[in-house]
CSV table of C-alpha atoms in Angstrom, one decimal:
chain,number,residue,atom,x,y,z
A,710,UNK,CA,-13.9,94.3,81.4
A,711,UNK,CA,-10.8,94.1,79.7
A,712,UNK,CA,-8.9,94.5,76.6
A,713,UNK,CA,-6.6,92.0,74.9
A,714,UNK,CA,-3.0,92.7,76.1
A,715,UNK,CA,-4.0,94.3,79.2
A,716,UNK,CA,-3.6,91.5,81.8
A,717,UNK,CA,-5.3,91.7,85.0
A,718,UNK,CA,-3.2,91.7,88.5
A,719,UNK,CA,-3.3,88.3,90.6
A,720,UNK,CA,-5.8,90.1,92.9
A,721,UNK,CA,-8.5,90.9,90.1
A,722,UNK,CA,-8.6,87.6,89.0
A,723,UNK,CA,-9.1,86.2,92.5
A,724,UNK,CA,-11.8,89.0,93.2
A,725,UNK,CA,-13.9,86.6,90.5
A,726,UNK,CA,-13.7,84.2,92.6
A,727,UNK,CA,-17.3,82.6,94.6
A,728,UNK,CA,-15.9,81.7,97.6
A,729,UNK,CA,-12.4,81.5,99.9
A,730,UNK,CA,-12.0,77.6,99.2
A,731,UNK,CA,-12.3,78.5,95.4
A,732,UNK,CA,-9.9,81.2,95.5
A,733,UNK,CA,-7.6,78.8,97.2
A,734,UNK,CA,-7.8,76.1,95.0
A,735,UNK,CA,-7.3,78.5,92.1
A,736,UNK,CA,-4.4,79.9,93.5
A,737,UNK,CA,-2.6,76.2,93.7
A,738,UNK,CA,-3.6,75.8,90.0
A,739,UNK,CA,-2.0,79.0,88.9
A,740,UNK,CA,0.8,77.9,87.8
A,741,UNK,CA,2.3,76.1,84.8
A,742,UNK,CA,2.3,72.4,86.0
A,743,UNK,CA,-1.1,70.8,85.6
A,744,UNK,CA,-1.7,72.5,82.6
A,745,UNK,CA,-0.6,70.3,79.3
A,746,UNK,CA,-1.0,73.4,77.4
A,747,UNK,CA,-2.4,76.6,77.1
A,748,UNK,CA,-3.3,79.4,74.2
A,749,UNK,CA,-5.5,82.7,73.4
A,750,UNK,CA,-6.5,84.9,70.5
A,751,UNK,CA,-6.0,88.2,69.8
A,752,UNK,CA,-9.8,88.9,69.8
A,753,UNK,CA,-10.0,88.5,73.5
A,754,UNK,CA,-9.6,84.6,74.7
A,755,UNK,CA,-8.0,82.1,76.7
A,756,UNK,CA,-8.1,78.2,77.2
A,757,UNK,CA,-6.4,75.2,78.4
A,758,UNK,CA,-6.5,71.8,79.3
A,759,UNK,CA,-6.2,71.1,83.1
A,760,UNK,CA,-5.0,67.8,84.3
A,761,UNK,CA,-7.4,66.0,86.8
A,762,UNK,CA,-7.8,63.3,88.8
A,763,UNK,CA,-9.1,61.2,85.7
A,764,UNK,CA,-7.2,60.4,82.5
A,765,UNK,CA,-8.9,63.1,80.5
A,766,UNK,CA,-8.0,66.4,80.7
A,767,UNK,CA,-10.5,69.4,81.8
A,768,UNK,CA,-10.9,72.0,78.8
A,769,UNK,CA,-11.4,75.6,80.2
A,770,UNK,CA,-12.1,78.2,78.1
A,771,UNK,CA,-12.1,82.0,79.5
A,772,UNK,CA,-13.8,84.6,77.0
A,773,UNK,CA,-11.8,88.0,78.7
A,774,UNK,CA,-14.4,90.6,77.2
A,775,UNK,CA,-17.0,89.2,79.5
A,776,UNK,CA,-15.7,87.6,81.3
A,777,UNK,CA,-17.3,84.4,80.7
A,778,UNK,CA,-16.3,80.9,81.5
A,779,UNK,CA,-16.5,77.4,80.7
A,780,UNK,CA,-15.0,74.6,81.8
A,781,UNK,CA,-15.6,70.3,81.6
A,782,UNK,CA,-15.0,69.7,84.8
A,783,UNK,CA,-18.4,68.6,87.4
A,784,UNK,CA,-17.8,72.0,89.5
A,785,UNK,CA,-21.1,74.0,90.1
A,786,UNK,CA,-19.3,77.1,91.2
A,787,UNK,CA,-18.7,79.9,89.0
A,788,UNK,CA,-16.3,80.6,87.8
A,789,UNK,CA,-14.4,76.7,88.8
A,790,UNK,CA,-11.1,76.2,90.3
A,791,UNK,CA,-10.0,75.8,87.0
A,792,UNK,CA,-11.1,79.2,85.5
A,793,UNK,CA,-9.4,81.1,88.2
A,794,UNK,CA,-5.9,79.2,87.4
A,795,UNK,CA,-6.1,79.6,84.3
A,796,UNK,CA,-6.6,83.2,84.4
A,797,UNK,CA,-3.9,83.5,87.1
A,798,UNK,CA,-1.2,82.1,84.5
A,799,UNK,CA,-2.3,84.4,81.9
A,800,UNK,CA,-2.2,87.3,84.2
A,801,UNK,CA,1.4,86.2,85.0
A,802,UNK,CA,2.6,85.1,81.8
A,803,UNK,CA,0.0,85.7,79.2
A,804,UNK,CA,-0.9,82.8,76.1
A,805,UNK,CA,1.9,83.0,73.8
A,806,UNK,CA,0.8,84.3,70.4
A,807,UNK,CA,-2.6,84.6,69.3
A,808,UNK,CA,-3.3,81.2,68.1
A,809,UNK,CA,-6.4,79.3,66.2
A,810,UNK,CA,-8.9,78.0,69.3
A,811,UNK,CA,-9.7,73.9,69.7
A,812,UNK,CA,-13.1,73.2,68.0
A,813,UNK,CA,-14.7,72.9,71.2
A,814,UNK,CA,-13.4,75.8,72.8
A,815,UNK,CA,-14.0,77.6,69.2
A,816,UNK,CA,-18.0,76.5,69.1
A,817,UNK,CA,-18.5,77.8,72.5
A,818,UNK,CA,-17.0,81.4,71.4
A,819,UNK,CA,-18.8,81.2,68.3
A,820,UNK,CA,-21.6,80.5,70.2
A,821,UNK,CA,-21.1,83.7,72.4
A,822,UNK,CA,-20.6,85.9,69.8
A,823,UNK,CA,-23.6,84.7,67.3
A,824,UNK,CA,-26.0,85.3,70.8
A,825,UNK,CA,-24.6,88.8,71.3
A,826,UNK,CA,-25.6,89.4,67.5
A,827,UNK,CA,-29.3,89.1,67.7
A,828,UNK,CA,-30.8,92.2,67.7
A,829,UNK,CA,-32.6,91.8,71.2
A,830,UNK,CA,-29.5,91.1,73.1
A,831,UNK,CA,-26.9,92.4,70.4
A,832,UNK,CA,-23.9,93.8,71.8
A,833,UNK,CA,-24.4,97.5,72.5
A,834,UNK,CA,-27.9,96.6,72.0
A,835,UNK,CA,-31.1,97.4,75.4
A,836,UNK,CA,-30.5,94.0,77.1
A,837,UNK,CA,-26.7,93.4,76.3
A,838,UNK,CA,-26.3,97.4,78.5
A,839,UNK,CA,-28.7,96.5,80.4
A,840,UNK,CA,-27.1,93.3,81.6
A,841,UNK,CA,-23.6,95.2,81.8
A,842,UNK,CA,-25.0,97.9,84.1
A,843,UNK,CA,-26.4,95.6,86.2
A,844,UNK,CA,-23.5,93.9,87.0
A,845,UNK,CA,-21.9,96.6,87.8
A,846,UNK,CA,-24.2,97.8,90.5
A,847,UNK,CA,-23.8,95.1,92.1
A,848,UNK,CA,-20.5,94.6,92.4
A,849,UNK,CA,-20.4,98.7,93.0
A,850,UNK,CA,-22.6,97.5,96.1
A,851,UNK,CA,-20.2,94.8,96.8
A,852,UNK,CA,-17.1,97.3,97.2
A,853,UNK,CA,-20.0,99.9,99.1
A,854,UNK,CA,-20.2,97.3,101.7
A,855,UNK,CA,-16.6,96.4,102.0
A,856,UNK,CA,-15.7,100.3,102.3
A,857,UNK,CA,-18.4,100.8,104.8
A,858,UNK,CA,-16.8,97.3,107.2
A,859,UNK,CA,-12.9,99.2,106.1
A,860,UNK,CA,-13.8,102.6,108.0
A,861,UNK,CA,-15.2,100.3,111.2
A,862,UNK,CA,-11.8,98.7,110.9
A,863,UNK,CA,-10.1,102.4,111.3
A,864,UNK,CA,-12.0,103.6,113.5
A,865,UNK,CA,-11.5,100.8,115.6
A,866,UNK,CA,-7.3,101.4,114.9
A,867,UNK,CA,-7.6,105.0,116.2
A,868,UNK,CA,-10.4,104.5,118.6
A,869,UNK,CA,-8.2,101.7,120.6
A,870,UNK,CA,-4.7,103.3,119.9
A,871,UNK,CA,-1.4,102.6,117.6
A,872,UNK,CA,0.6,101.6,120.7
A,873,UNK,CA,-0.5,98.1,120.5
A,874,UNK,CA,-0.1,97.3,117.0
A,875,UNK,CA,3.2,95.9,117.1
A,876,UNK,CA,1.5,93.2,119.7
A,877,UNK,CA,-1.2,92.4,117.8
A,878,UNK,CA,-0.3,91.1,114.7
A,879,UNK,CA,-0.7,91.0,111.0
A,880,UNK,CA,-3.5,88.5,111.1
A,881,UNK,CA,-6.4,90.4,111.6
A,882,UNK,CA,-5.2,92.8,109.1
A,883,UNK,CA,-5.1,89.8,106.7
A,884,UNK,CA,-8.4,89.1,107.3
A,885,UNK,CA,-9.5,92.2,106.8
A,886,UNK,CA,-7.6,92.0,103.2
A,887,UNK,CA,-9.2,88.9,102.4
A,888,UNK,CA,-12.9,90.6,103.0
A,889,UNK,CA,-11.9,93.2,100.8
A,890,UNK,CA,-10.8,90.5,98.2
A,891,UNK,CA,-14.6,89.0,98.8
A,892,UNK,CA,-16.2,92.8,98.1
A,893,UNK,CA,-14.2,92.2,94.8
A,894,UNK,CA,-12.5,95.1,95.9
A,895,UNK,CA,-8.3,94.1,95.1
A,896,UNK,CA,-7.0,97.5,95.0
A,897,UNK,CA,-8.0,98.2,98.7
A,898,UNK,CA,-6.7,94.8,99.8
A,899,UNK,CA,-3.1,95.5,98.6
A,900,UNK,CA,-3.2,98.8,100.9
A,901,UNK,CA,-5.1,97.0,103.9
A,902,UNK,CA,-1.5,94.4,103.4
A,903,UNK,CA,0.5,96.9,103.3
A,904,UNK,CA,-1.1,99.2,106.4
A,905,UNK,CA,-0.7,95.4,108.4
A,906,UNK,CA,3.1,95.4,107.7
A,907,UNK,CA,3.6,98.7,108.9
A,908,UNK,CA,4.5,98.0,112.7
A,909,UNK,CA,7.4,95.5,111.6
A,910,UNK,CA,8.9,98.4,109.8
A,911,UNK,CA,11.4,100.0,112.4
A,912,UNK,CA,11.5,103.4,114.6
A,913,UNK,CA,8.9,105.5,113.4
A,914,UNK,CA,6.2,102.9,112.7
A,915,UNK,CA,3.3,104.8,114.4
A,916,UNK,CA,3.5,107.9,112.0
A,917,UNK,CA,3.8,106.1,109.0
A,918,UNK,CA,0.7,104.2,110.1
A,919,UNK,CA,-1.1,106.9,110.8
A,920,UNK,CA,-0.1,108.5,107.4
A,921,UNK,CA,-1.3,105.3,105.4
A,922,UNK,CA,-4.9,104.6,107.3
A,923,UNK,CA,-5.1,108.5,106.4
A,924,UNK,CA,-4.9,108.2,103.0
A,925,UNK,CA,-7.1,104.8,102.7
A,926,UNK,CA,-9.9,106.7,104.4
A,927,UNK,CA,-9.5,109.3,102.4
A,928,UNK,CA,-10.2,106.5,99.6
A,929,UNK,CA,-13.2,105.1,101.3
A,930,UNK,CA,-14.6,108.6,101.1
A,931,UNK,CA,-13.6,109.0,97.7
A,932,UNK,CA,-15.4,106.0,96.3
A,933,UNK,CA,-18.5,106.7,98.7
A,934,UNK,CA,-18.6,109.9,96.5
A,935,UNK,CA,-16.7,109.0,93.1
A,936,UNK,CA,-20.2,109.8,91.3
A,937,UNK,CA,-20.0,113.3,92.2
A,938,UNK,CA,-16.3,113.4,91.3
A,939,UNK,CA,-14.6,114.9,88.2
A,940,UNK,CA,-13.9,112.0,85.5
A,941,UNK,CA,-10.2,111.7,85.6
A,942,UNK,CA,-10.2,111.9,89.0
A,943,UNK,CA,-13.2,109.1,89.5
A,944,UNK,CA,-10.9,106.7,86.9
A,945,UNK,CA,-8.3,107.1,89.4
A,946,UNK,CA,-10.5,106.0,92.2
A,947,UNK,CA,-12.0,103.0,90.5
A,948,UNK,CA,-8.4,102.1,89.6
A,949,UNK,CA,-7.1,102.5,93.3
A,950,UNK,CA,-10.1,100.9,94.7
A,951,UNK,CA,-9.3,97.7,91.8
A,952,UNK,CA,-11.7,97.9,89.2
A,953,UNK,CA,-10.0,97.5,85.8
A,954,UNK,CA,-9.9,100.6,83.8
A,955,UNK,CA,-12.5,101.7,81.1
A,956,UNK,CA,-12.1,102.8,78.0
A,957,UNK,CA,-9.2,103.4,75.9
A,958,UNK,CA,-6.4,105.8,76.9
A,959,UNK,CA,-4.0,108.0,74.7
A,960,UNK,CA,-1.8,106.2,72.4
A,961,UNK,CA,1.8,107.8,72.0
A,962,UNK,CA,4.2,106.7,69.5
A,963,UNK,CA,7.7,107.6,70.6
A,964,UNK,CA,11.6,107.0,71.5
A,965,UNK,CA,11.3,105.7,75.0
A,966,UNK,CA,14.6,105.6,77.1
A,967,UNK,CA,14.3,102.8,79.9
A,968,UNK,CA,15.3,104.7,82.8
A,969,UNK,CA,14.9,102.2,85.2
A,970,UNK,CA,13.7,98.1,86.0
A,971,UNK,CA,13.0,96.6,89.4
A,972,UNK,CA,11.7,94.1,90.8
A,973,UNK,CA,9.4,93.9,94.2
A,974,UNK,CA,7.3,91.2,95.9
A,975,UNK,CA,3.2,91.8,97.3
A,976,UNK,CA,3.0,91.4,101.3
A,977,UNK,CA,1.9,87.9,100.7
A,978,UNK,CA,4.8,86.8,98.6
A,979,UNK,CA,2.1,85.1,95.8
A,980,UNK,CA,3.0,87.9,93.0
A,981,UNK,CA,6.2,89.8,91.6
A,982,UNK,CA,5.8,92.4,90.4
A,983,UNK,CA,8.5,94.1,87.5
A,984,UNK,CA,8.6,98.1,87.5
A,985,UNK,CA,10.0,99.6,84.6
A,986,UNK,CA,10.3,103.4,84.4
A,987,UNK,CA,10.4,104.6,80.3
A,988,UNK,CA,10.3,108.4,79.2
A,989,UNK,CA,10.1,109.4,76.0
A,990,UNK,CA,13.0,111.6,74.1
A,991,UNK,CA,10.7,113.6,72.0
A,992,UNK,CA,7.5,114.3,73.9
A,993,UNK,CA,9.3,113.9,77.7
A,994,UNK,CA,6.3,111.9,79.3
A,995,UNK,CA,6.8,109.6,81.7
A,996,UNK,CA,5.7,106.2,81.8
A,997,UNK,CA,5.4,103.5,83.6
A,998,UNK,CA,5.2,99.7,82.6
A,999,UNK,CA,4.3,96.8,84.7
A,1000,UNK,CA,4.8,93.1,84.3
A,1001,UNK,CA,3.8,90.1,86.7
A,1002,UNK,CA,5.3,86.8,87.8
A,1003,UNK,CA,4.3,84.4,89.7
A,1004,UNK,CA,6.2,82.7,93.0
A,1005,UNK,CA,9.7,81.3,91.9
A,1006,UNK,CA,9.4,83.3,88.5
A,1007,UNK,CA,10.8,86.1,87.5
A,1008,UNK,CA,7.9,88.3,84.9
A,1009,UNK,CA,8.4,88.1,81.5
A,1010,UNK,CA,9.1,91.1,80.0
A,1011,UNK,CA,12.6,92.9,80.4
A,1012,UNK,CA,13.9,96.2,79.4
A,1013,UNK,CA,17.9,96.7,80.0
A,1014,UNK,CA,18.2,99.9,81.7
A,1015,UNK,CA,20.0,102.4,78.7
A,1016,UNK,CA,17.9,100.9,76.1
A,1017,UNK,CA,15.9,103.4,73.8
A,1018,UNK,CA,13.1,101.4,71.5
A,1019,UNK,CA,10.8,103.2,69.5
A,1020,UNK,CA,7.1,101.8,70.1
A,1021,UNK,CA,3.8,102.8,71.4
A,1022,UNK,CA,2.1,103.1,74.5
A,1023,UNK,CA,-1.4,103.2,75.2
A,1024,UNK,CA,-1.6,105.1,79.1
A,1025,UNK,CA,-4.5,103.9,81.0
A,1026,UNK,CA,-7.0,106.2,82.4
A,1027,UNK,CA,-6.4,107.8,86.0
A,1028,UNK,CA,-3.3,107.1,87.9
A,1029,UNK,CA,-1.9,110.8,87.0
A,1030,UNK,CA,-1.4,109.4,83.5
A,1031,UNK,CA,1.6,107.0,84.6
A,1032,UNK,CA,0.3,104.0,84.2
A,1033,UNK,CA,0.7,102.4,80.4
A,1034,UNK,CA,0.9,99.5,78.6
A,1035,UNK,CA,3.7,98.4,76.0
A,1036,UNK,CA,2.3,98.1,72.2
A,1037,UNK,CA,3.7,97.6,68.8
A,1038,UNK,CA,7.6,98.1,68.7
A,1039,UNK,CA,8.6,100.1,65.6
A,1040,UNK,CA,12.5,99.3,65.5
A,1041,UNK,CA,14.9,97.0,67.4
A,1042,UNK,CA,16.4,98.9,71.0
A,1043,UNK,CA,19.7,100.4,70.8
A,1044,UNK,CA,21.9,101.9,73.5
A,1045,UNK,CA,21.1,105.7,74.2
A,1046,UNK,CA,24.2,108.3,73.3
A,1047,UNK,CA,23.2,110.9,75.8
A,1048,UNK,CA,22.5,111.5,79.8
A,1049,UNK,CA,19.2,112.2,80.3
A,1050,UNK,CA,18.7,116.3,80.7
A,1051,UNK,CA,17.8,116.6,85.2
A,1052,UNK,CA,16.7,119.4,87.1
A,1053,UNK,CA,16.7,120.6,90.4
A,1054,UNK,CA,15.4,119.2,93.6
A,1055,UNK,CA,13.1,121.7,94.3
A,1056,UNK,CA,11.7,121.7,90.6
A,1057,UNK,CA,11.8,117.5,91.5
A,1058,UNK,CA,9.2,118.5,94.5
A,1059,UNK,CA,7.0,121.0,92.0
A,1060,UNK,CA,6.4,118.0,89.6
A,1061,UNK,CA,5.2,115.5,92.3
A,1062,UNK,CA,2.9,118.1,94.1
A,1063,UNK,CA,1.2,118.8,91.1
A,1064,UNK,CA,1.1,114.9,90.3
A,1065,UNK,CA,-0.7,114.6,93.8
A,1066,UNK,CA,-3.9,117.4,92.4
A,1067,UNK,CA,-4.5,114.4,89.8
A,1068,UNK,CA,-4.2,111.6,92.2
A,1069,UNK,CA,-3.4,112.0,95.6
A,1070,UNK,CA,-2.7,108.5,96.7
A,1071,UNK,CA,0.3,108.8,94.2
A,1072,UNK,CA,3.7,107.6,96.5
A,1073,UNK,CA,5.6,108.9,94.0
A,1074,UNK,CA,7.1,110.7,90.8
A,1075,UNK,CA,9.6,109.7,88.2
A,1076,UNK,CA,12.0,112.6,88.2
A,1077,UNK,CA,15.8,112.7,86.4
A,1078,UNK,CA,17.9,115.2,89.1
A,1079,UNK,CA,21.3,116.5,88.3
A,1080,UNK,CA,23.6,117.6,88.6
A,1081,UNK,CA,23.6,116.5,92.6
A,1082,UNK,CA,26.2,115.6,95.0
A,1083,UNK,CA,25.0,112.6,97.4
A,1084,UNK,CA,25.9,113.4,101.0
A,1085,UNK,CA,26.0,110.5,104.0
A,1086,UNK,CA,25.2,111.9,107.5
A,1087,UNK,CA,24.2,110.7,110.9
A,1088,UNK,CA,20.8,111.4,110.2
A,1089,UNK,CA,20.5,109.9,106.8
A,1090,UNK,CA,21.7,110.6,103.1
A,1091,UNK,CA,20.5,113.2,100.9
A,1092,UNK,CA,21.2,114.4,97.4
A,1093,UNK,CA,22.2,117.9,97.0
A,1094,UNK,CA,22.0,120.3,94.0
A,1095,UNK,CA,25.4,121.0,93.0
A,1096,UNK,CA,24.8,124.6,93.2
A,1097,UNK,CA,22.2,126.1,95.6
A,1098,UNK,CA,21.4,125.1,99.2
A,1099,UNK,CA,18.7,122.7,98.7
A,1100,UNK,CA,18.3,119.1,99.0
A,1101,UNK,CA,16.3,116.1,99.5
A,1102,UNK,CA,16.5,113.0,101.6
A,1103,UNK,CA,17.0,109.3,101.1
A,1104,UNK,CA,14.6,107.1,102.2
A,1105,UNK,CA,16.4,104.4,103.9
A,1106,UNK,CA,13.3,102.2,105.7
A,1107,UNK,CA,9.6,102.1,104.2
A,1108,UNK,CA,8.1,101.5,100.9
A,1109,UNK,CA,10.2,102.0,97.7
A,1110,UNK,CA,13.6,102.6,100.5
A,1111,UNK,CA,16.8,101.8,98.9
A,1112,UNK,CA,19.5,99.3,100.8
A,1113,UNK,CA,22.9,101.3,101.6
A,1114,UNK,CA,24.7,99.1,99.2
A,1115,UNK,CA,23.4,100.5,96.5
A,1116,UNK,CA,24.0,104.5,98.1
A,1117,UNK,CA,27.2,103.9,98.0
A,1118,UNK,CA,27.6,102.5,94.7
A,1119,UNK,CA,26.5,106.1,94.1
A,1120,UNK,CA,28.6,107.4,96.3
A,1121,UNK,CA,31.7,105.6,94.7
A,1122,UNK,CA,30.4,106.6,91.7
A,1123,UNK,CA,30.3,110.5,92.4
A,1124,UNK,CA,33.4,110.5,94.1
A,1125,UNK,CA,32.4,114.1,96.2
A,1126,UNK,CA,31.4,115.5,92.4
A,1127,UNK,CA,27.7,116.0,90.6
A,1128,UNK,CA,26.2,113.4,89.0
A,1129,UNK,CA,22.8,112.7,87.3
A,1130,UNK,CA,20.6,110.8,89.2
A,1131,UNK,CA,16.9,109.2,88.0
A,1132,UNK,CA,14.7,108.0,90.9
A,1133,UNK,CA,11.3,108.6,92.4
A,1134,UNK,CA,10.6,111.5,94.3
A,1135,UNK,CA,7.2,111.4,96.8
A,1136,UNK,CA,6.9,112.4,100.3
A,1137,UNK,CA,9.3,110.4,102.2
A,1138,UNK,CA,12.2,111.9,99.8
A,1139,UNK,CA,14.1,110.9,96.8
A,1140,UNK,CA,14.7,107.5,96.2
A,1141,UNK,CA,17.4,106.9,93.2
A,1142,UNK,CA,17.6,104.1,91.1
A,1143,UNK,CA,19.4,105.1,88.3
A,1144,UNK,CA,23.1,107.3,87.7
A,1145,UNK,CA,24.8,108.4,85.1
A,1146,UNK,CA,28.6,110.2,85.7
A,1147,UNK,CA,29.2,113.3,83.8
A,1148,UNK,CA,29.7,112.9,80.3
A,1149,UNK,CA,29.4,109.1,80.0
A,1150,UNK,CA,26.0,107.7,78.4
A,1151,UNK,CA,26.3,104.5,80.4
A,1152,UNK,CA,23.4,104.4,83.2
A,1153,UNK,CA,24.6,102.5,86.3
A,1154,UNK,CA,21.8,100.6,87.7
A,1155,UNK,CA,21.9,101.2,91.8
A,1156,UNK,CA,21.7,98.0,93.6
């Protein structure tokens, strides 16, 4: 289900979960302060002891590749309380460095691993497949019948009307979330959070609703059908929809500039999650890195904006190849000596629509423009080429907006000239994160 290194969101671990009162209860133990101590191995492993009501601590044990679970503690449910915090804190932080299991939480692997050796249930082997597809039809059927209740839900939203939205509430669209969570479908209950949020946005609310219960029908459909689908476009699906990605995706070894680092909260405030835009100097792919904290902390793993560090990073299947994780570093990071090379804003559109053929629920496109002039108007901002006539808005309200502090910061820092701007570009318009002033290598992070 996983690989070592790839950490799961807080929603795929709470998918696992048998019930609401266990996801609950595993949500208050994910964090750091009942647990005297936790560790994993690199071959796919994580444990802990949990401090109870007694004076003897629950062990937990978590084998990722399954997963599997065990745990001391009298619960009957599957996986316990204790499981599911466990594997919240190692989605959020992760267990330190690989490390040399407890004997009991050691016998228990061993004992895994000596079962999937015999040849009648050996891994790879007629039972242990058999076992694996299994599994997965049923939690395919799972997400089948949370889709089927999601397009009720819509057609309910259109048949009724927008206009009362604002009225209603976020509740019921929180509920909805939380039956997608129980279809073990995550991916659909971040968007079904985010449609819910929509009329608190600001003038314009009803469009952008209607634009975003477009494109989760069109996801619905999509998974209804991803058999008949091409394969990258199916991985993408399964990855929207929440399933953790299969397979192994292209390695690339390379100089990667750190273009950009932000941070952003989930609807429910439970999660941060750290954004951190990379591209690398030699073969110009994009790339984009996540981390994950938990409430009151900030994720682990930062990248100073300027940085290039050469390493390698495996991209994940689907998400318009974006999507990677960070692997072995090569050298220590040092400051980059040149200003990314940009290109126009209409070349800045070209790349995201043909981003959208690969996944079309893709908000956006890391893009480098320049040399453009930021322009304030009554209507809104916009960054201009320098030369030509075209131009593309700033998103001021919405998903991945920008405050107007940090637009003019860039405005101060242009001073009426061309600079070069990094950002992401998707259908509301550009929104920049990143400048650089001509000839100066020193990236100004936009607040």
């Amino acid at each position: 289900m996983t690989e070592q290194g790839v950490r799961w969101t807080a929603e795929q671990v709470l998918a696992l979960a048998p019930d609401d009162a266990s996801r609950k209860a595993g949500s208050r133990l994910g964090g750091a302060g009942p647990w005297s101590q936790i560790g994993g191995s690199a071959s796919g492993s994580v444990w802990g002891w949990c401090k109870g009501s007694g004076s003897k601590p629950y062990q937990t044990v978590v084998d990722l590749t399954g997963p599997a679970y065990k745990c001391s503690c009298p619960s009957r449910k599957f996986p316990c309380k204790h499981a599911l915090g466990l594997l919240l804190l190692w989605s959020a932080e992760g267990a330190g460095e690989p490390a040399e299991a407890p004997e009991w939480a050691a016998q228990w692997l061993a004992d895994r691993a000596a079962k999937a050796a015999r040849p009648a249930t050996g891994a790879g082997g007629p039972a242990d497949a058999e076992g694996a597809r299994k599994r997965a039809e049923r939690r395919a059927s799972r997400i089948g019948a949370g889709v089927t209740e999601l397009e009720q839900r819509l057609a309910d939203l259109l048949r009724g009307g927008l206009a009362g939205q604002e009225q209603a509430g976020y509740g019921a669209w929180e509920e909805t979330a939380a039956r997608m969570v129980d279809a073990q479908a995550p991916g659909l209950a971040g968007r079904v959070r985010e449609l819910g949020t929509i009329p608190s946005c600001g003038p314009g609310w009803p469009a952008r609703m209607l634009e975003e219960a477009a494109l989760l029908h069109l996801l619905d459909r999509a998974w209804l059908g991803v058999a008949e689908l091409p394969d990258q476009l199916a991985a993408t699906v399964r990855s929207r929809v929440g399933l953790p990605a299969s397979g192994e995706g292209e390695a690339i070894r390379d100089r990667w500039l750190v273009l950009a680092q932000y941070d952003s909260a989930s609807p429910d405030g439970r999660l941060t999650t750290r954004r951190i835009w990379l591209r690398g100097t030699g073969s110009g792919r994009p790339a984009l890195v996540l981390d994950f904290g938990p409430p009151g902390r900030p994720p682990g793993l930062a990248l100073p904006v300027g940085l290039v560090l050469e390493a390698e990073i495996r991209f994940r299947p689907g998400s318009a190849g974006l999507r990677g994780d960070l692997g072995e570093r090569f050298s220590a990071a040092v400051p980059c000596t040149e200003v990314p090379a940009g290109v126009s804003t209409g070349a800045a559109l070209e790349a995201y629509g043909a981003a959208l053929r690969d996944d079309p629920w893709l908000e956006s496109w890391p893009v480098v423009l320049g040399p453009v002039v930021p322009i304030p108007g009554e209507l809104g901002w916009q960054l201009a080429d320098a030369e030509g006539t075209s131009a593309l808005p700033v998103p001021l309200t919405g998903a991945g907006s920008r405050s107007r502090g940090g637009l003019w910061q860039l405005a101060a820092l242009s001073g009426g000239g061309p600079v070069t701007v990094f950002g992401e570009c998707g259908h509301r318009g550009f929104t920049p994160l990143t400048a650089w002033q001509p000839g100066s290598p020193e990236p100004v992070a936009l607040a």
